[in-house]
Coordinates of C-alpha atoms and ligand atoms in Angstrom, one line a residue:
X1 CA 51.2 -87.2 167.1
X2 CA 51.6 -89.7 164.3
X3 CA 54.5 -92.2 164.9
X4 CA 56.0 -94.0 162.2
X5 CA 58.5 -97.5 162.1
X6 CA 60.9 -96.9 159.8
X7 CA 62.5 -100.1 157.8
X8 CA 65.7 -100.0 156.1
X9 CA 67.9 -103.1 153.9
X10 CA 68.4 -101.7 151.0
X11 CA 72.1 -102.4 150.8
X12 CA 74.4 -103.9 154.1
X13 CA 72.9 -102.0 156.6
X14 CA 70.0 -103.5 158.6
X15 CA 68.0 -101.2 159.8
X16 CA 64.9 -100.1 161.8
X17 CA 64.0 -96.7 163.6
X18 CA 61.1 -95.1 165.1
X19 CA 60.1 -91.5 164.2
X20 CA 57.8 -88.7 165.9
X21 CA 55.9 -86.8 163.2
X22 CA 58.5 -86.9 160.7
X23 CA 61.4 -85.1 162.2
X24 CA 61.6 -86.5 166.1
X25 CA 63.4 -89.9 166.4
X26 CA 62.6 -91.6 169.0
X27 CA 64.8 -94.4 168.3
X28 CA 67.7 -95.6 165.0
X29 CA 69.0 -99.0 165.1
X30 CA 71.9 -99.7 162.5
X31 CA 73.3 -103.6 162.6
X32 CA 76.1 -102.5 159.7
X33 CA 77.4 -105.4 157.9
X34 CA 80.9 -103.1 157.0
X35 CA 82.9 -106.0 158.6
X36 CA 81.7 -108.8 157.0
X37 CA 81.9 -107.3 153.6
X38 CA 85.6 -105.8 154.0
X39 CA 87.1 -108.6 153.4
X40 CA 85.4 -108.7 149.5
X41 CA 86.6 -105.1 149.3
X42 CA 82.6 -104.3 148.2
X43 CA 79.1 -105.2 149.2
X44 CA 78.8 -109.2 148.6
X45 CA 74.5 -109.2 147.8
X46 CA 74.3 -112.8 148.7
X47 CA 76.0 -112.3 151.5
X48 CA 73.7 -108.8 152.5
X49 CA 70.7 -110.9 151.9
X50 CA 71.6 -113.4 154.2
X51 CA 72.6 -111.2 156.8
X52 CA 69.6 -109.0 156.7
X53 CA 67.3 -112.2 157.1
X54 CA 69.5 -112.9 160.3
X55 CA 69.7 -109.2 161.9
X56 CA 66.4 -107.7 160.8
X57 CA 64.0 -109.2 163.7
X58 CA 66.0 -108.3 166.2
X59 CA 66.8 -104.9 164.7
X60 CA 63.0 -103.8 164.6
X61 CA 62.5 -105.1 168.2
X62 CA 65.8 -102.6 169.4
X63 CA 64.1 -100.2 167.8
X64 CA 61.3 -100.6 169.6
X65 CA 62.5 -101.4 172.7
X66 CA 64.3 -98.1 172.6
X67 CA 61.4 -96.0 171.7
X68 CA 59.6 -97.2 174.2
X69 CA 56.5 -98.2 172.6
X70 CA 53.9 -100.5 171.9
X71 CA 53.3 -101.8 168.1
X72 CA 49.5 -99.9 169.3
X73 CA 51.3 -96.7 169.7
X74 CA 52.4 -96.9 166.1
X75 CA 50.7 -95.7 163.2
X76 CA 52.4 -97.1 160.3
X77 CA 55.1 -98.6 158.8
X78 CA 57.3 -97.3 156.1
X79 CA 60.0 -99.4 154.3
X80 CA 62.5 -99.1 151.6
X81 CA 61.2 -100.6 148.0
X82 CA 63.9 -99.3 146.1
X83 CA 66.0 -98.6 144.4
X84 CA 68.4 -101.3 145.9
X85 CA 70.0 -104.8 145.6
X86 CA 67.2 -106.9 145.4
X87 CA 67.9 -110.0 147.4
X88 CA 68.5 -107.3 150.7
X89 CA 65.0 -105.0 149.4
X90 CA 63.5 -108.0 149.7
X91 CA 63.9 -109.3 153.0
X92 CA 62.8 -105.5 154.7
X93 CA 59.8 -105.2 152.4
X94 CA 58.5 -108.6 153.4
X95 CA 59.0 -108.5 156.9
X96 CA 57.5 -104.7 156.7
X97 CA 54.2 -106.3 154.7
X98 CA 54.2 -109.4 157.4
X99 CA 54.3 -106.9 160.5
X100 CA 51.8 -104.3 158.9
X101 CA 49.7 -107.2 158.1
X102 CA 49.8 -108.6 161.2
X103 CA 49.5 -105.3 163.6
X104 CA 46.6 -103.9 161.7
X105 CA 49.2 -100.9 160.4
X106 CA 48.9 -99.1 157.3
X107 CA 52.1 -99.7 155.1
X108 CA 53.9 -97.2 153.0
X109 CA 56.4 -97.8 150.4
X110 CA 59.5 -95.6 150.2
X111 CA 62.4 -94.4 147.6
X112 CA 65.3 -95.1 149.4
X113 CA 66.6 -91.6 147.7
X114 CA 63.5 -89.9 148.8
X115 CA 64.5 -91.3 152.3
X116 CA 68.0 -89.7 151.9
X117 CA 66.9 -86.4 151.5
X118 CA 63.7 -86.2 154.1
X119 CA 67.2 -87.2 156.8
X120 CA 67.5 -83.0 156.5
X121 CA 63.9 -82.7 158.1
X122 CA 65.2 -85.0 161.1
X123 CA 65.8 -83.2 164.2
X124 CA 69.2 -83.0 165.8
X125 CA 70.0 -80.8 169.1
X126 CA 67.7 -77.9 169.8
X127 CA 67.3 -76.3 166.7
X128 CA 65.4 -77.6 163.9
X129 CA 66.3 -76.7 160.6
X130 CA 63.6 -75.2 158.5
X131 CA 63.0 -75.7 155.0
X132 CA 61.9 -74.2 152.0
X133 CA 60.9 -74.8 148.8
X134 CA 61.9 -74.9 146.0
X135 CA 65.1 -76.8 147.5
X136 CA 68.1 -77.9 145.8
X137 CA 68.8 -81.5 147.1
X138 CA 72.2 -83.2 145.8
X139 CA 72.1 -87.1 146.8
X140 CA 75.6 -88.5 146.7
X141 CA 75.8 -92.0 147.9
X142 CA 77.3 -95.3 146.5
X143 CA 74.7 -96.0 144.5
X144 CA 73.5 -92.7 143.2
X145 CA 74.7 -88.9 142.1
X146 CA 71.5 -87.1 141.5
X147 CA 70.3 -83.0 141.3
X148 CA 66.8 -83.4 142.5
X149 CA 64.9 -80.0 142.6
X150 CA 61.8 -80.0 145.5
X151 CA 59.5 -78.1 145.0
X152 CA 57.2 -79.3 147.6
X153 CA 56.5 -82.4 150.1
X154 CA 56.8 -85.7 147.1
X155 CA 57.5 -82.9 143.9
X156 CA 60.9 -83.6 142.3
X157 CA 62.6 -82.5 138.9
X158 CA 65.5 -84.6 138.4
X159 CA 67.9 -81.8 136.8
X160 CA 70.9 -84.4 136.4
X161 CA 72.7 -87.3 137.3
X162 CA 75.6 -89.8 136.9
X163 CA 76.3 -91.3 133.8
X164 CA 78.9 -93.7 134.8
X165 CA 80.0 -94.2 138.7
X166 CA 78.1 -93.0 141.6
X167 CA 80.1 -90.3 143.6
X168 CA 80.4 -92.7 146.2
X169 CA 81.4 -95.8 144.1
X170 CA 84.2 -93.7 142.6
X171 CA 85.2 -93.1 146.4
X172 CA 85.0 -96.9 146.9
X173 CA 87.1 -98.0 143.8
X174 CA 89.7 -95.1 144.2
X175 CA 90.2 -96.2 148.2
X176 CA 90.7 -100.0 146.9
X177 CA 93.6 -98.9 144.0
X178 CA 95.2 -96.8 146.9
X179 CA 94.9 -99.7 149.6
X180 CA 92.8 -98.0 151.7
X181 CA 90.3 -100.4 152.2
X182 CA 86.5 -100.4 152.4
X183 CA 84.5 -98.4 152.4
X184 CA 87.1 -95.8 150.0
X185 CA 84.9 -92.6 151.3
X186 CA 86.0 -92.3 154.6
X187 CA 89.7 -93.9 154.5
X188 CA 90.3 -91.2 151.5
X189 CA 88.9 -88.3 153.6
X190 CA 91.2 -89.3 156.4
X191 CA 94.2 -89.9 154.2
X192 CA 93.8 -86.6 152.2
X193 CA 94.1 -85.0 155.1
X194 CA 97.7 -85.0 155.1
X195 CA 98.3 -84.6 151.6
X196 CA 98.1 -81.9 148.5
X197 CA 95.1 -81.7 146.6
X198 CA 97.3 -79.8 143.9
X199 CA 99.6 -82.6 144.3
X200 CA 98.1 -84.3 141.1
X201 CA 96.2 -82.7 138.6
X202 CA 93.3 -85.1 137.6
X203 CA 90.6 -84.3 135.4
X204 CA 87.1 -83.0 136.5
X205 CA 84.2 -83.9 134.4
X206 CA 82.0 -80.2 133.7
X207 CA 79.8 -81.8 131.0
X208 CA 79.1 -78.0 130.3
X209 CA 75.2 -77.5 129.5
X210 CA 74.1 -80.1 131.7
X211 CA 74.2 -81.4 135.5
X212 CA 74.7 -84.7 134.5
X213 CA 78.3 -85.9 136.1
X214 CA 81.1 -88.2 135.2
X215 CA 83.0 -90.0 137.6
X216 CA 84.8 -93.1 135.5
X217 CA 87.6 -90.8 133.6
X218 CA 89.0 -89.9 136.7
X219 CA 89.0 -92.7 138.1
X220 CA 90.7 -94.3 135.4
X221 CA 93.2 -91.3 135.9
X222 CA 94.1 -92.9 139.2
X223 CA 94.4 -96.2 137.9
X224 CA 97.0 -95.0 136.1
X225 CA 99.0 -93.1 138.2
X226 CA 99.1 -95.7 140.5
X227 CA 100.0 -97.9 137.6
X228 CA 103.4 -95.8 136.3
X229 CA 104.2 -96.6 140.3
X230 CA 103.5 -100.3 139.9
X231 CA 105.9 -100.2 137.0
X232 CA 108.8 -98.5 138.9
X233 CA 108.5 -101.1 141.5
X234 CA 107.6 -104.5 139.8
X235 CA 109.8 -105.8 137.0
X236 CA 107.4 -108.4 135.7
X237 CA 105.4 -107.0 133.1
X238 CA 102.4 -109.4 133.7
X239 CA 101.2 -108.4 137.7
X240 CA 101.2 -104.7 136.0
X241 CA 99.2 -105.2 132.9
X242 CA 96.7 -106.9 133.7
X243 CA 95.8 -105.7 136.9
X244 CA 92.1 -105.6 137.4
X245 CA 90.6 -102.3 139.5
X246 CA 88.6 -104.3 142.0
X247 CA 92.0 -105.6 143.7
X248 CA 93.7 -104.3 146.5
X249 CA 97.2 -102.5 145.5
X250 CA 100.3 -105.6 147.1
X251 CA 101.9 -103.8 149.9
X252 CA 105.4 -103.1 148.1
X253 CA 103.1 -100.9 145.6
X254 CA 101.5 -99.0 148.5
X255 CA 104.6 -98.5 150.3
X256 CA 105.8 -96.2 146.8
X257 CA 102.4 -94.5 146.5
X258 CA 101.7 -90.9 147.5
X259 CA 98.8 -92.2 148.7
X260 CA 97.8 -88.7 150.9
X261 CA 98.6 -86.2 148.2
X262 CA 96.7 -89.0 145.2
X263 CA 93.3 -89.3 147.8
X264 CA 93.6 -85.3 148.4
X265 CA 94.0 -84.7 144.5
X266 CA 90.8 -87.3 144.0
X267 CA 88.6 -85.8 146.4
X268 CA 89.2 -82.2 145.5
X269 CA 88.4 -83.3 141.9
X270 CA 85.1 -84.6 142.6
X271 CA 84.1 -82.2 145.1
X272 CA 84.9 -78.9 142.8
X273 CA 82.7 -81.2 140.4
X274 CA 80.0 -81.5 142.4
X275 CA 79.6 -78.3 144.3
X276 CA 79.7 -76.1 141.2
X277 CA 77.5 -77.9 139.7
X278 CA 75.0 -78.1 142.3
X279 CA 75.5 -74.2 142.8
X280 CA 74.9 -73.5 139.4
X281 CA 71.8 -75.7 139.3
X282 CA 70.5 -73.8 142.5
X283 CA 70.9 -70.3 141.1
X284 CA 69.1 -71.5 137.5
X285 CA 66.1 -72.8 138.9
X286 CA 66.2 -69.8 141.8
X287 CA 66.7 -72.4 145.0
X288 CA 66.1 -71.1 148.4
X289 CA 68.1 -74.1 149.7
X290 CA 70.4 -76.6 149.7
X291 CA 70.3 -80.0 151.0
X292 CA 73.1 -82.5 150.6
X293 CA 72.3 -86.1 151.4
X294 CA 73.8 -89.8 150.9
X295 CA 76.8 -91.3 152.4
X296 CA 79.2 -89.0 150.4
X297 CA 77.1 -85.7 152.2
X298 CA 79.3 -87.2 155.3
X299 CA 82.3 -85.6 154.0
X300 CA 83.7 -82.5 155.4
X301 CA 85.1 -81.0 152.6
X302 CA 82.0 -81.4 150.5
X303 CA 80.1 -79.8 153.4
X304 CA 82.4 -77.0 153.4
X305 CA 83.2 -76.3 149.7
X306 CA 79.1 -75.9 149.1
X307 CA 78.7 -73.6 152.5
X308 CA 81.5 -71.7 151.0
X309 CA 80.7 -71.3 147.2
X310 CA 76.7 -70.8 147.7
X311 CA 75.0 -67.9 148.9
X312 CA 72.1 -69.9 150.0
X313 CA 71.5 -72.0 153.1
X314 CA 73.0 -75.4 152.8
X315 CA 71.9 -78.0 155.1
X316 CA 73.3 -81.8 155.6
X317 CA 72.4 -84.7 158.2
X318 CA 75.1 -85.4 160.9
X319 CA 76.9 -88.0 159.3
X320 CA 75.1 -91.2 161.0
X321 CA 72.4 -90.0 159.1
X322 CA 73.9 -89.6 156.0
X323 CA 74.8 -93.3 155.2
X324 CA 72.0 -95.7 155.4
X325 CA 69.8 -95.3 158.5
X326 CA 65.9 -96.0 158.9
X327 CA 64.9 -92.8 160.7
X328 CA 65.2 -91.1 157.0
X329 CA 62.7 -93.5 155.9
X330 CA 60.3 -93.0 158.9
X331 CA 61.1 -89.6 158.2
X332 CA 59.6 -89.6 154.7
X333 CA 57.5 -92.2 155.4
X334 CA 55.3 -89.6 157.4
X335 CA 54.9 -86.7 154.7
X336 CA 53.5 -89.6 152.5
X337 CA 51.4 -91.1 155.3
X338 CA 49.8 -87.5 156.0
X339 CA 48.8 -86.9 152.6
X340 CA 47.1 -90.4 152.9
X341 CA 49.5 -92.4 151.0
X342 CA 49.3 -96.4 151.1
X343 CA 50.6 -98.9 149.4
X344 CA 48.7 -102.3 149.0
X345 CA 49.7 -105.8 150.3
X346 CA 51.2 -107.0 147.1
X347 CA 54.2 -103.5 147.5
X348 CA 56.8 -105.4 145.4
X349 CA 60.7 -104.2 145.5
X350 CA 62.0 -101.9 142.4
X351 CA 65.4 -102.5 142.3
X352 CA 66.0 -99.7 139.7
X353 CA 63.1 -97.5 141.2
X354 CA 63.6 -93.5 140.1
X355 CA 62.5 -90.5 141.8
X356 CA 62.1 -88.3 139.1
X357 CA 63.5 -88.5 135.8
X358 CA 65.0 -85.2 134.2
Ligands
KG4_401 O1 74.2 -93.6 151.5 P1 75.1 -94.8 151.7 O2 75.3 -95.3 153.1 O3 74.7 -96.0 150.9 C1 74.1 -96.0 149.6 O4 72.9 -95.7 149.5 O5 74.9 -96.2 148.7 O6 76.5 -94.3 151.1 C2 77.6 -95.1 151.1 C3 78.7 -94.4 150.3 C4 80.0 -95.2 150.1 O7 80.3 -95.2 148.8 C5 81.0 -94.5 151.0 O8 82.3 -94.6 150.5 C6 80.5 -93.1 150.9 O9 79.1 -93.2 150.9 N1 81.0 -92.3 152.1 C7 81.8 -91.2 151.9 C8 82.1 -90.7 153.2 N2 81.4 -91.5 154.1 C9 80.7 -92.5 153.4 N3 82.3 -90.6 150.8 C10 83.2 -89.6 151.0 N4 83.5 -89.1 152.3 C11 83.0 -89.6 153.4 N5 83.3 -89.1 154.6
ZN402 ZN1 71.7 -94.9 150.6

């Protein structure tokens, strides 16, 4: 039995988990810093890196407490080196390096995407999902939109990615122009509920020939829908012109907005996007699976649409393991361990670390 502390700050979540040979968790502590950001609209770094420094001891003894073990009864410790905002890498790679260092534990550096796809392999309920390789894995977060084909344990092919905004991101800006708050991803999934997703008809990057994606032209699209509102309800021409994206839409804007039927019309043009794509990329390289993963993988629709279109088995997290979460780095942190993977004592962060490049 090899049992592996999991460390996690890559972004504004804090976090620390314990994790039975790569799939059991024994314990997942997240300290989310969603409040203290909100009020920004995004993730503050300053203001991550601070709070990581604050929340991170007491996080990693949770998450031991919980597991009910003993630093002897663990055999490493795996933590996030990238990719990542670098003041909040920082602060889980050197507490990581400090308790390795001082516990006598081997330390293994992870890639925070790797992490988001090994939180498949993690067990939840009775029946654990097996995988196969090669395996299609599409990583959608707020940070990153990458095709990664596995072809074993630490063997990616990066078939394509973003070339603008993360799938997420696009979900964070959209949410903010539609006043819906942060983070955009799960207010818009909520709000689309009630509204048309043929209401609008907004443009969906193919990029045809490649499964690279494009999420800024649509996003733009919404900016200006919600602008042509902004006109009908404000008569001074300055508050509408220059209106920069990262602001929250005044409340006499919102009121006007079709804001169901705009965050349905959004989120069916990124999802159609991104689950033709991935099918595609699956049957090409000849996929016995796919795996969604990232924050983004939490929505419904997404989960749906790619169960619906492809043939093949798709598998996702539960959606606590989708966004940020330390088990999924305990989780990969063991098929490194096991294949005697170790990183030294001077492990720096990579804040623009890659898994594979195409
Ligand atoms: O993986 P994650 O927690 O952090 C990064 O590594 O970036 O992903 C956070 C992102 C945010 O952009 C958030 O809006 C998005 O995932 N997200 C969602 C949903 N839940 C979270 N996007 C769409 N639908 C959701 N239900
Ligand atoms: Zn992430």
């Amino acid at each position: 039995m090899t049992r592996i502390l999991g460390v996690e700050t890559s972004c504004d979540e804090t976090a620390a988990a314990v994790v039975e040979d790569g799939r059991r968790i024994l314990s997942n502590v997240v300290a989310s810093q969603i409040d203290l950001h909100r009020q920004y609209g995004g993730v503050f770094p300053e203001m991550a890196s601070r709070q990581h420094i604050l929340s991170i001891m007491p996080v990693i003894q949770q998450a031991m407490a919980e597991a009910e073990l003993d630093w002897d009864d663990l055999d490493a410790i795996a933590v996030t080196y990238g990719p990542g905002l670098p003041g909040s890498l920082l602060v889980g790679v050197n507490t990581a390096k400090g308790l390795a260092y001082g516990r006598g534990l081997p330390l293994v550096g992870i890639n925070h995407i790797e992490g988001h796809i090994y939180a498949n392999w993690l067990i939840v309920g009775d029946s654990p999902q097996e995988i196969v390789f090669p395996s299609l894995a599409l990583v959608v977060s707020g940070g990153h939109t990458e095709l990664i084909l596995m072809t074993d344990h630490g063997q990616y092919r990066r078939l394509g990615h973003t070339l603008d905004d993360a799938a997420g991101e696009a979900f964070d800006k959209v949410g903010r122009l539609l006043g819906l708050g942060f983070p955009g991803g799960p207010a818009i999934e909520r709000a689309a509920q009630e509204g048309n997703p043929f209401a609008f008809k907004l443009p969906r990057a193919w990029l045809k020939g490649t499964y690279d994606f494009s999420f800024s032209g649509l996003k733009t699209a919404v900016l200006r829908i919600v602008q042509k509102y902004e006109d009908k309800v404000s008569s001074s021409a300055d508050s509408t012109k220059n209106r920069r994206i990262a602001v929250s839409q005044p409340p006499s804007v919102i009121r006007r907005l079709p804001v169901a039927d705009l965050a349905a019309s959004f989120q069916a043009s990124v999802i159609d996007v991104l689950v033709e794509k991935t099918a595609m990329a699956a049957e090409e390289h000849q996929a016995r699976l796919i795996m969604l993963a990232g924050g983004v993988a939490a929505n419904r629709l997404l989960r749906q649409q790619m169960a619906e279109r492809s043939t093949l088995p798709v598998l996702y997290p539960p959606p606590a393991l989708c966004t940020d979460n330390a088990a999924m780095i305990a989780g990969a942190g063991y098929f490194r361990y096991r294949v005697g993977h170790r990183s030294g004592w001077d492990l720096d962060i990579v804040s623009n670390l890659k898994l594979a490049e195409g």
